[in-house]
Amino acid sequence: MADSHFGATALPPDVIRTLQQGIMNWSYRGRPTWKSPIDLALYTDLLWELRPRTILEFGSNRGGSALWFADMMTTYGVTDGRVFSLDIHPVDDLEDPRIVFGHCDVARPQDALSIADLRNLPKPLLVIDDASHVMEHVLSVLRFVDKALVAGDYLIVEDGILTHLGSDEHYRGGPLAALQIFLAESGMRYAVDRARCDAFGRNVTWNPEGYLRCIRD
Ligand SMILES: C[S@@+](CC[C@H](N)C(=O)[O-])C[C@H]1O[C@@H](n2cnc3c(N)ncnc32)[C@H](O)[C@@H]1O
């Protein structure tokens, strides 16, 4: 990474490793859900503040996170809220009128969705990239959704923590490398939500630098 401070976290390495084991074993309503307890708290607060009418998630796994998002929307009174959750292996064993599961390969998100589709989604829109975590794939999602996001929307890039787990080489730099490129090229359109990233200490989150407000059309 060009900037050695970018993505630096106050979380000690042994704490990251221990928490990661627990996260991989955690489930919500019987479905594996790979969110850290810290990020569940950050998301809870964000969903209340933003009250998105649409959540677009890349990377469904077993649908646990999509179900949790839908339940949070319902709890917060977003009665017409929708979650679109896309994956290369779409979820096919969960029916919920608030959730649409579908196919997408994040190497080519444009094959699954059109920019017009994205622009027509009810706002505010929350987009979450939680798919392959390969640098080029993260960047392809970010560049794609950038064409449709407007001021007031919100973007989350998950799992920059992989760098601190020592596995970013496996992901060709991973989410943090993609974020650095995207933030450099997208000018002033996005602001890293420092209040959120640093709510529990500097980048004490599985998504360091990964909570982004879209601040300009
Ligand atoms: C980290 S998991 C998603 C976790 C889920 N959002 C949660 O919080 O429980 C990553 C998902 O990305 C999917 N995936 C991997 N490569 C992909 C690709 N090229 N395109 C789309 N999805 C991909 C995997 O099938 C897996 O379900």
mmCIF file of C-alpha atoms and ligand atoms in Angstrom:
data_model
loop_
_atom_site.group_PDB
_atom_site.id
_atom_site.type_symbol
_atom_site.label_atom_id
_atom_site.label_comp_id
_atom_site.label_asym_id
_atom_site.label_seq_id
_atom_site.Cartn_x
_atom_site.Cartn_y
_atom_site.Cartn_z
ATOM 1 C CA MET A 1 0.000 0.000 0.000
ATOM 2 C CA ALA A 2 1.253 3.474 -0.817
ATOM 3 C CA ASP A 3 0.085 5.039 2.468
ATOM 4 C CA SER A 4 1.273 2.893 5.376
ATOM 5 C CA HIS A 5 -1.227 4.552 7.766
ATOM 6 C CA PHE A 6 -4.223 3.890 5.545
ATOM 7 C CA GLY A 7 -6.268 1.154 7.206
ATOM 8 C CA ALA A 8 -4.116 1.022 10.340
ATOM 9 C CA THR A 9 -6.146 -0.285 13.272
ATOM 10 C CA ALA A 10 -5.913 0.007 17.042
ATOM 11 C CA LEU A 11 -7.053 -3.624 17.305
ATOM 12 C CA PRO A 12 -4.236 -5.869 18.544
ATOM 13 C CA PRO A 13 -3.413 -8.758 16.144
ATOM 14 C CA ASP A 14 -4.240 -11.512 18.669
ATOM 15 C CA VAL A 15 -7.658 -9.937 19.330
ATOM 16 C CA ILE A 16 -8.361 -9.818 15.579
ATOM 17 C CA ARG A 17 -7.496 -13.506 15.208
ATOM 18 C CA THR A 18 -9.600 -14.578 18.207
ATOM 19 C CA LEU A 19 -12.603 -12.524 17.144
ATOM 20 C CA GLN A 20 -12.327 -13.829 13.577
ATOM 21 C CA GLN A 21 -12.810 -17.399 14.813
ATOM 22 C CA GLY A 22 -15.942 -16.387 16.683
ATOM 23 C CA ILE A 23 -17.309 -14.429 13.701
ATOM 24 C CA MET A 24 -16.999 -17.446 11.415
ATOM 25 C CA ASN A 25 -19.100 -19.441 13.912
ATOM 26 C CA TRP A 26 -21.777 -16.812 14.585
ATOM 27 C CA SER A 27 -25.261 -17.136 13.191
ATOM 28 C CA TYR A 28 -28.410 -15.028 13.054
ATOM 29 C CA ARG A 29 -31.778 -16.787 13.098
ATOM 30 C CA GLY A 30 -29.951 -20.037 12.342
ATOM 31 C CA ARG A 31 -27.983 -18.692 9.375
ATOM 32 C CA PRO A 32 -24.211 -18.158 9.409
ATOM 33 C CA THR A 33 -23.631 -14.394 9.441
ATOM 34 C CA TRP A 34 -20.104 -13.137 9.099
ATOM 35 C CA LYS A 35 -20.236 -9.798 10.860
ATOM 36 C CA SER A 36 -18.053 -8.808 13.781
ATOM 37 C CA PRO A 37 -19.885 -7.760 16.959
ATOM 38 C CA ILE A 38 -18.277 -4.348 16.520
ATOM 39 C CA ASP A 39 -19.665 -3.945 13.006
ATOM 40 C CA LEU A 40 -23.096 -5.175 14.056
ATOM 41 C CA ALA A 41 -23.081 -2.230 16.469
ATOM 42 C CA LEU A 42 -21.817 0.180 13.774
ATOM 43 C CA TYR A 43 -24.392 -1.054 11.253
ATOM 44 C CA THR A 44 -27.195 -0.802 13.838
ATOM 45 C CA ASP A 45 -26.431 2.854 14.374
ATOM 46 C CA LEU A 46 -25.939 3.531 10.648
ATOM 47 C CA LEU A 47 -29.213 1.854 9.652
ATOM 48 C CA TRP A 48 -31.069 3.969 12.185
ATOM 49 C CA GLU A 49 -29.433 7.176 10.949
ATOM 50 C CA LEU A 50 -29.716 6.447 7.213
ATOM 51 C CA ARG A 51 -32.934 4.402 7.203
ATOM 52 C CA PRO A 52 -32.149 3.119 3.693
ATOM 53 C CA ARG A 53 -35.087 2.091 1.541
ATOM 54 C CA THR A 54 -32.779 -0.124 -0.503
ATOM 55 C CA ILE A 55 -29.814 -2.213 0.569
ATOM 56 C CA LEU A 56 -27.750 -3.755 -2.218
ATOM 57 C CA GLU A 57 -25.374 -6.389 -0.918
ATOM 58 C CA PHE A 58 -22.714 -8.115 -3.018
ATOM 59 C CA GLY A 59 -21.865 -11.394 -1.258
ATOM 60 C CA SER A 60 -24.751 -13.247 0.379
ATOM 61 C CA ASN A 61 -23.089 -16.385 1.785
ATOM 62 C CA ARG A 62 -26.104 -18.166 3.385
ATOM 63 C CA GLY A 63 -28.336 -15.084 3.501
ATOM 64 C CA GLY A 64 -27.816 -14.353 7.210
ATOM 65 C CA SER A 65 -26.713 -10.760 6.706
ATOM 66 C CA ALA A 66 -29.556 -10.066 4.238
ATOM 67 C CA LEU A 67 -32.044 -11.404 6.779
ATOM 68 C CA TRP A 68 -30.554 -9.282 9.531
ATOM 69 C CA PHE A 69 -30.688 -6.166 7.308
ATOM 70 C CA ALA A 70 -34.333 -6.849 6.438
ATOM 71 C CA ASP A 71 -35.227 -7.344 10.104
ATOM 72 C CA MET A 72 -33.450 -4.137 11.070
ATOM 73 C CA MET A 73 -35.334 -2.224 8.366
ATOM 74 C CA THR A 74 -38.617 -3.609 9.673
ATOM 75 C CA THR A 75 -37.680 -2.757 13.265
ATOM 76 C CA TYR A 76 -36.862 0.794 12.207
ATOM 77 C CA GLY A 77 -40.189 1.249 10.444
ATOM 78 C CA VAL A 78 -38.975 1.143 6.831
ATOM 79 C CA THR A 79 -42.041 -0.739 5.713
ATOM 80 C CA ASP A 80 -41.272 -0.622 1.974
ATOM 81 C CA GLY A 81 -37.573 -1.488 2.380
ATOM 82 C CA ARG A 82 -35.924 -4.030 0.075
ATOM 83 C CA VAL A 83 -32.687 -5.959 0.319
ATOM 84 C CA PHE A 84 -31.077 -7.144 -2.932
ATOM 85 C CA SER A 85 -28.407 -9.698 -2.124
ATOM 86 C CA LEU A 86 -26.283 -10.986 -4.999
ATOM 87 C CA ASP A 87 -23.737 -13.778 -5.092
ATOM 88 C CA ILE A 88 -21.961 -16.030 -7.558
ATOM 89 C CA HIS A 89 -23.805 -18.829 -5.716
ATOM 90 C CA PRO A 90 -27.192 -17.243 -5.023
ATOM 91 C CA VAL A 91 -29.146 -18.221 -1.919
ATOM 92 C CA ASP A 92 -31.988 -20.552 -2.928
ATOM 93 C CA ASP A 93 -33.314 -21.800 0.405
ATOM 94 C CA LEU A 94 -34.656 -18.618 1.985
ATOM 95 C CA GLU A 95 -37.946 -16.960 1.018
ATOM 96 C CA ASP A 96 -38.685 -13.535 2.416
ATOM 97 C CA PRO A 97 -40.841 -10.912 0.727
ATOM 98 C CA ARG A 98 -38.371 -8.181 1.735
ATOM 99 C CA ILE A 99 -35.332 -9.867 0.161
ATOM 100 C CA VAL A 100 -34.395 -10.588 -3.456
ATOM 101 C CA PHE A 101 -31.495 -12.993 -3.899
ATOM 102 C CA GLY A 102 -29.818 -13.119 -7.284
ATOM 103 C CA HIS A 103 -26.757 -14.039 -9.283
ATOM 104 C CA CYS A 104 -23.788 -11.756 -9.839
ATOM 105 C CA ASP A 105 -20.108 -12.321 -10.499
ATOM 106 C CA VAL A 106 -18.415 -9.271 -9.016
ATOM 107 C CA ALA A 107 -15.736 -9.474 -11.702
ATOM 108 C CA ARG A 108 -18.504 -8.183 -14.036
ATOM 109 C CA PRO A 109 -21.345 -6.595 -12.022
ATOM 110 C CA GLN A 110 -22.621 -4.942 -15.227
ATOM 111 C CA ASP A 111 -23.797 -8.384 -16.410
ATOM 112 C CA ALA A 112 -26.199 -8.649 -13.460
ATOM 113 C CA LEU A 113 -27.447 -5.072 -13.165
ATOM 114 C CA SER A 114 -27.772 -2.041 -15.368
ATOM 115 C CA ILE A 115 -26.892 1.462 -14.248
ATOM 116 C CA ALA A 116 -30.511 2.393 -15.009
ATOM 117 C CA ASP A 117 -31.704 -0.368 -12.627
ATOM 118 C CA LEU A 118 -29.418 0.981 -9.945
ATOM 119 C CA ARG A 119 -30.460 4.595 -10.449
ATOM 120 C CA ASN A 120 -34.126 3.614 -10.165
ATOM 121 C CA LEU A 121 -33.763 1.924 -6.770
ATOM 122 C CA PRO A 122 -35.615 3.768 -3.986
ATOM 123 C CA LYS A 123 -33.304 6.021 -1.982
ATOM 124 C CA PRO A 124 -31.487 6.290 0.287
ATOM 125 C CA LEU A 125 -29.389 3.450 -1.074
ATOM 126 C CA LEU A 126 -26.873 1.503 0.983
ATOM 127 C CA VAL A 127 -24.419 -0.585 -1.065
ATOM 128 C CA ILE A 128 -22.242 -3.195 0.628
ATOM 129 C CA ASP A 129 -19.371 -5.003 -1.037
ATOM 130 C CA ASP A 130 -18.818 -8.248 0.873
ATOM 131 C CA ALA A 131 -18.090 -10.694 -1.962
ATOM 132 C CA SER A 132 -14.754 -12.128 -3.101
ATOM 133 C CA HIS A 133 -12.541 -9.427 -1.495
ATOM 134 C CA VAL A 134 -10.121 -9.736 -4.440
ATOM 135 C CA MET A 135 -8.761 -6.244 -5.116
ATOM 136 C CA GLU A 136 -9.816 -6.102 -8.781
ATOM 137 C CA HIS A 137 -13.306 -7.387 -7.937
ATOM 138 C CA VAL A 138 -13.823 -4.856 -5.146
ATOM 139 C CA LEU A 139 -12.698 -2.122 -7.519
ATOM 140 C CA SER A 140 -15.064 -3.319 -10.253
ATOM 141 C CA VAL A 141 -18.009 -3.138 -7.817
ATOM 142 C CA LEU A 142 -16.984 0.294 -6.545
ATOM 143 C CA ARG A 143 -16.513 1.740 -10.042
ATOM 144 C CA PHE A 144 -19.817 0.246 -11.140
ATOM 145 C CA VAL A 145 -21.970 1.520 -8.268
ATOM 146 C CA ASP A 146 -20.207 4.889 -8.380
ATOM 147 C CA LYS A 147 -22.134 5.565 -11.601
ATOM 148 C CA ALA A 148 -25.429 5.414 -9.717
ATOM 149 C CA LEU A 149 -24.772 6.671 -6.193
ATOM 150 C CA VAL A 150 -25.821 10.199 -5.291
ATOM 151 C CA ALA A 151 -25.219 12.443 -2.307
ATOM 152 C CA GLY A 152 -26.910 10.936 0.730
ATOM 153 C CA ASP A 153 -26.264 7.334 -0.320
ATOM 154 C CA TYR A 154 -23.779 5.186 1.571
ATOM 155 C CA LEU A 155 -21.171 2.605 0.622
ATOM 156 C CA ILE A 156 -19.538 -0.052 2.802
ATOM 157 C CA VAL A 157 -16.461 -1.990 1.764
ATOM 158 C CA GLU A 158 -16.156 -5.009 4.009
ATOM 159 C CA ASP A 159 -13.160 -6.891 5.314
ATOM 160 C CA GLY A 160 -10.176 -4.604 4.887
ATOM 161 C CA ILE A 161 -9.194 -6.388 8.123
ATOM 162 C CA LEU A 162 -7.821 -9.156 5.875
ATOM 163 C CA THR A 163 -4.670 -7.037 5.606
ATOM 164 C CA HIS A 164 -4.248 -7.308 9.383
ATOM 165 C CA LEU A 165 -4.903 -11.038 9.268
ATOM 166 C CA GLY A 166 -1.920 -11.255 6.916
ATOM 167 C CA SER A 167 -3.932 -12.544 3.983
ATOM 168 C CA ASP A 168 -4.163 -9.544 1.647
ATOM 169 C CA GLU A 169 -1.607 -11.092 -0.742
ATOM 170 C CA HIS A 170 -4.059 -13.914 -1.334
ATOM 171 C CA TYR A 171 -6.623 -11.243 -2.297
ATOM 172 C CA ARG A 172 -4.139 -9.310 -4.482
ATOM 173 C CA GLY A 173 -4.099 -6.445 -1.976
ATOM 174 C CA GLY A 174 -7.696 -6.970 -0.895
ATOM 175 C CA PRO A 175 -10.312 -4.342 -0.021
ATOM 176 C CA LEU A 176 -7.870 -1.817 1.432
ATOM 177 C CA ALA A 177 -5.845 -1.637 -1.792
ATOM 178 C CA ALA A 178 -9.061 -1.248 -3.803
ATOM 179 C CA LEU A 179 -10.279 1.479 -1.452
ATOM 180 C CA GLN A 180 -7.085 3.472 -1.829
ATOM 181 C CA ILE A 181 -7.347 3.425 -5.619
ATOM 182 C CA PHE A 182 -11.068 4.189 -5.607
ATOM 183 C CA LEU A 183 -10.808 7.089 -3.173
ATOM 184 C CA ALA A 184 -7.928 8.582 -5.161
ATOM 185 C CA GLU A 185 -9.803 8.419 -8.447
ATOM 186 C CA SER A 186 -13.293 9.372 -7.262
ATOM 187 C CA GLY A 187 -12.119 12.763 -6.097
ATOM 188 C CA MET A 188 -14.264 14.423 -3.499
ATOM 189 C CA ARG A 189 -17.412 12.369 -4.081
ATOM 190 C CA TYR A 190 -16.872 10.169 -0.993
ATOM 191 C CA ALA A 191 -15.825 10.861 2.545
ATOM 192 C CA VAL A 192 -14.584 8.138 4.845
ATOM 193 C CA ASP A 193 -17.023 8.206 7.758
ATOM 194 C CA ARG A 194 -14.405 8.658 10.456
ATOM 195 C CA ALA A 195 -16.968 8.867 13.253
ATOM 196 C CA ARG A 196 -18.057 5.353 12.360
ATOM 197 C CA CYS A 197 -14.666 3.815 11.497
ATOM 198 C CA ASP A 198 -13.209 5.187 14.718
ATOM 199 C CA ALA A 199 -16.234 4.890 17.044
ATOM 200 C CA PHE A 200 -14.471 2.277 19.194
ATOM 201 C CA GLY A 201 -10.881 3.367 18.482
ATOM 202 C CA ARG A 202 -8.946 4.019 15.264
ATOM 203 C CA ASN A 203 -10.390 1.646 12.638
ATOM 204 C CA VAL A 204 -11.677 -0.712 15.318
ATOM 205 C CA THR A 205 -13.866 -2.489 12.775
ATOM 206 C CA TRP A 206 -13.568 -5.344 10.285
ATOM 207 C CA ASN A 207 -14.031 -2.642 7.625
ATOM 208 C CA PRO A 208 -11.151 -0.172 8.178
ATOM 209 C CA GLU A 209 -11.658 2.953 6.026
ATOM 210 C CA GLY A 210 -14.664 1.066 4.659
ATOM 211 C CA TYR A 211 -17.611 3.227 5.795
ATOM 212 C CA LEU A 212 -18.081 5.826 3.043
ATOM 213 C CA ARG A 213 -20.596 8.596 2.697
ATOM 214 C CA CYS A 214 -21.419 9.713 -0.819
ATOM 215 C CA ILE A 215 -21.304 13.486 -0.379
ATOM 216 C CA ARG A 216 -21.498 14.805 -3.982
ATOM 217 C CA ASP A 217 -23.626 13.955 -7.005
HETATM 218 C C1 LIG B 1 -17.796 -13.031 3.085
HETATM 219 S S1 LIG B 1 -19.022 -13.990 2.275
HETATM 220 C C2 LIG B 1 -20.466 -12.993 2.433
HETATM 221 C C3 LIG B 1 -20.888 -12.909 3.865
HETATM 222 C C4 LIG B 1 -22.255 -12.339 4.109
HETATM 223 N N1 LIG B 1 -22.439 -11.030 3.536
HETATM 224 C C5 LIG B 1 -22.465 -12.258 5.609
HETATM 225 O O1 LIG B 1 -22.221 -11.175 6.198
HETATM 226 O O2 LIG B 1 -22.822 -13.270 6.206
HETATM 227 C C6 LIG B 1 -18.510 -13.840 0.632
HETATM 228 C C7 LIG B 1 -19.443 -14.337 -0.450
HETATM 229 O O3 LIG B 1 -18.905 -13.897 -1.701
HETATM 230 C C8 LIG B 1 -19.228 -14.842 -2.674
HETATM 231 N N2 LIG B 1 -18.329 -14.682 -3.822
HETATM 232 C C9 LIG B 1 -17.065 -15.132 -3.986
HETATM 233 N N3 LIG B 1 -16.594 -14.778 -5.195
HETATM 234 C C10 LIG B 1 -17.585 -14.092 -5.805
HETATM 235 C C11 LIG B 1 -17.707 -13.450 -7.073
HETATM 236 N N4 LIG B 1 -16.707 -13.478 -7.973
HETATM 237 N N5 LIG B 1 -18.864 -12.819 -7.372
HETATM 238 C C12 LIG B 1 -19.882 -12.786 -6.458
HETATM 239 N N6 LIG B 1 -19.835 -13.369 -5.257
HETATM 240 C C13 LIG B 1 -18.695 -14.006 -4.921
HETATM 241 C C14 LIG B 1 -19.109 -16.192 -1.983
HETATM 242 O O4 LIG B 1 -19.912 -17.154 -2.664
HETATM 243 C C15 LIG B 1 -19.597 -15.857 -0.564
HETATM 244 O O5 LIG B 1 -20.942 -16.202 -0.418
#
